Coordinates of C-alpha atoms in Angstrom, one line a residue:
M5 CA 73.0 92.1 77.3
Q6 CA 73.9 92.8 73.7
L7 CA 72.8 90.8 70.7
D8 CA 75.5 90.3 68.0
P9 CA 73.7 90.5 64.6
A10 CA 76.5 88.6 62.9
S11 CA 76.4 85.5 65.1
G12 CA 72.8 85.7 66.6
W13 CA 74.3 85.1 70.1
C14 CA 73.8 87.5 73.0
Q15 CA 76.8 88.7 75.0
G16 CA 76.2 89.2 78.7
V17 CA 73.9 86.1 79.1
R18 CA 74.5 82.5 80.1
L19 CA 75.2 80.3 77.1
C20 CA 74.0 76.7 77.1
P21 CA 74.2 75.5 73.5
S22 CA 71.5 73.0 72.5
P23 CA 71.8 70.4 69.7
N24 CA 68.1 70.8 68.9
F25 CA 68.2 73.3 66.0
N26 CA 68.6 73.5 62.3
A27 CA 69.0 76.1 59.6
R28 CA 66.2 78.5 58.9
P29 CA 64.8 77.8 55.4
L30 CA 64.7 81.4 54.3
G31 CA 66.7 83.1 57.0
E32 CA 63.8 85.3 57.9
I33 CA 63.2 86.4 61.5
S34 CA 59.9 88.2 61.9
L35 CA 58.0 86.7 64.9
L36 CA 58.6 86.5 68.7
V37 CA 56.9 83.7 70.6
I38 CA 56.6 83.8 74.4
H39 CA 56.3 80.5 76.2
N40 CA 56.5 79.2 79.8
I41 CA 58.2 76.0 81.1
S42 CA 59.1 74.5 84.4
L43 CA 60.6 71.0 85.1
P44 CA 59.2 69.3 86.9
P45 CA 56.0 71.3 86.5
A46 CA 55.7 74.2 88.9
Q47 CA 59.2 73.6 90.3
F48 CA 61.8 76.3 89.7
A49 CA 65.5 76.7 89.7
T50 CA 66.0 72.9 89.2
G51 CA 68.4 73.2 86.1
K52 CA 66.1 70.6 84.4
V53 CA 65.0 72.9 81.6
Q54 CA 68.7 73.3 80.6
E55 CA 69.2 69.5 80.7
F56 CA 66.0 69.0 78.7
F57 CA 67.1 71.4 76.0
Q58 CA 70.5 69.7 75.8
N59 CA 69.0 66.1 75.7
R60 CA 70.7 65.3 79.0
L61 CA 67.6 65.0 81.2
D62 CA 67.7 61.9 83.5
V63 CA 64.1 60.6 82.9
T64 CA 64.3 58.4 86.0
E65 CA 64.4 61.5 88.3
H66 CA 60.7 62.3 88.1
P67 CA 57.6 60.6 86.7
Y68 CA 56.8 63.6 84.5
F69 CA 60.1 63.2 82.7
E70 CA 59.1 59.8 81.3
G71 CA 56.4 61.4 79.2
I72 CA 58.9 63.9 77.6
A73 CA 61.8 61.5 77.3
D74 CA 61.7 61.2 73.5
L75 CA 61.1 64.9 72.8
R76 CA 63.9 66.9 71.1
V77 CA 63.1 70.6 71.8
S78 CA 64.8 73.9 72.4
A79 CA 64.1 77.6 72.5
H80 CA 66.4 80.4 71.8
F81 CA 66.2 81.8 75.3
L82 CA 65.1 81.0 78.9
I83 CA 64.4 83.6 81.5
E84 CA 64.5 82.2 85.0
R85 CA 62.6 83.4 88.0
D86 CA 65.6 85.4 89.1
G87 CA 65.9 87.2 85.8
I88 CA 68.9 85.2 84.6
V89 CA 68.8 84.8 80.8
T90 CA 70.2 81.7 79.1
Q91 CA 70.6 81.3 75.4
F92 CA 70.5 77.8 73.8
V93 CA 70.4 78.5 70.0
S94 CA 71.6 81.4 67.9
C95 CA 68.8 83.6 66.7
L96 CA 70.0 83.0 63.2
E97 CA 69.2 79.3 63.5
R98 CA 65.8 77.6 63.8
A99 CA 65.1 76.5 67.4
W100 CA 62.5 73.8 67.9
H101 CA 60.0 75.6 70.2
A102 CA 56.7 76.1 68.4
G103 CA 55.9 72.7 67.0
V104 CA 52.8 72.5 64.8
S105 CA 51.9 76.2 64.6
S106 CA 50.4 79.0 62.4
F107 CA 50.7 82.8 62.5
E108 CA 48.4 84.9 60.2
G109 CA 47.8 81.8 58.1
R110 CA 51.5 80.9 57.8
E111 CA 52.4 77.5 59.0
T112 CA 55.6 76.2 60.8
C113 CA 56.4 79.2 62.9
N114 CA 59.8 77.8 63.9
D115 CA 61.0 78.8 60.4
F116 CA 60.7 82.5 61.1
S117 CA 60.4 83.0 64.9
V118 CA 62.5 83.5 68.0
G119 CA 61.3 81.6 71.0
I120 CA 61.6 82.9 74.6
E121 CA 60.7 80.6 77.5
L122 CA 59.8 82.1 80.9
E123 CA 60.4 79.8 83.8
G124 CA 56.9 79.5 85.2
T125 CA 53.4 78.0 84.7
D126 CA 50.2 79.2 83.2
D127 CA 48.7 80.1 86.6
L128 CA 51.5 81.5 88.8
P129 CA 52.6 85.1 88.4
F130 CA 55.9 85.8 86.8
T131 CA 58.5 87.8 88.7
D132 CA 59.3 91.5 88.2
V133 CA 62.9 90.7 87.2
Q134 CA 61.5 88.3 84.5
Y135 CA 59.5 91.1 83.0
D136 CA 62.5 93.4 83.1
A137 CA 64.7 90.8 81.4
L138 CA 62.0 90.0 78.9
T139 CA 61.6 93.7 78.0
A140 CA 65.3 94.2 77.6
L141 CA 65.7 91.1 75.5
T142 CA 62.8 92.0 73.3
R143 CA 64.2 95.4 72.6
Q144 CA 67.5 93.8 71.6
L145 CA 65.7 91.5 69.3
Q146 CA 63.6 94.2 67.8
S147 CA 66.6 96.5 67.2
T148 CA 68.3 93.7 65.3
F149 CA 65.3 92.0 63.6
T150 CA 63.1 95.0 62.7
A151 CA 60.3 92.8 61.3
I152 CA 59.5 91.8 64.9
T153 CA 57.0 94.6 65.5
A154 CA 54.6 94.8 68.5
Q155 CA 52.0 93.1 66.3
R156 CA 54.4 90.2 65.7
I157 CA 54.9 89.3 69.4
C158 CA 52.6 86.5 70.5
G159 CA 52.1 83.6 72.9
H160 CA 52.6 79.9 72.1
S161 CA 48.8 79.6 72.7
D162 CA 48.2 82.1 69.9
I163 CA 50.1 80.1 67.3
A164 CA 49.0 76.6 68.5
P165 CA 45.5 77.2 69.9
G166 CA 43.9 74.1 71.5
R167 CA 47.3 72.4 71.7
K168 CA 49.2 74.9 73.9
T169 CA 48.1 77.3 76.6
D170 CA 51.3 79.1 77.5
P171 CA 52.4 81.6 78.5
G172 CA 49.0 81.4 80.2
P173 CA 46.6 83.7 82.0
A174 CA 49.2 84.6 84.6
F175 CA 51.3 86.4 82.0
D176 CA 50.6 90.1 82.1
W177 CA 50.5 91.1 78.4
A178 CA 49.4 94.7 79.3
R179 CA 52.4 95.2 81.6
Y180 CA 54.8 93.7 79.1
R181 CA 53.5 95.8 76.1
A182 CA 53.4 99.0 78.2
A183 CA 57.1 98.4 79.2
L184 CA 58.0 98.0 75.5
E185 CA 56.2 101.1 74.6
K186 CA 57.8 103.1 77.4
E187 CA 61.3 102.0 76.3
E188 CA 60.4 102.8 72.7
R189 CA 59.5 106.4 73.6
Q190 CA 62.8 106.9 75.5

């Protein structure tokens, strides 16, 4: 995968454009937020996350969908259980992934962050290929947006404590950070 700095789109990933984005107020990109999602909860490879981010989810298919029917959300990327990466929004645009949030006292993290969703739940381990894809994607983002340092990578729970719990206790932060450090040294 290769991130094009001029367009904010990655080459070599699946593209699935979402209408749920707008312009960044300052154009700044300095934070990476890791999330998890599965639709229905704890069910994988359903294609429902893609439908949800494109406002095409049939809310009659599952009782859980009724509760999210009116939400208009997106992330920049989704990494599925098999390591496939899908991009929904250009990194240069403001995806709607963080909601009410704050990082280091600064509100509205969507304004200056990139959001990556991992297909999963708070309490099920993520796959090896998801960690591999996440590491590769993070390195692409960091090489293009140099303000995204190791200290500016966080979970949704870190920027919306009490409201969000993802990526959850099953996400191995030590493994992810060690992989980033290893690639940085190479």
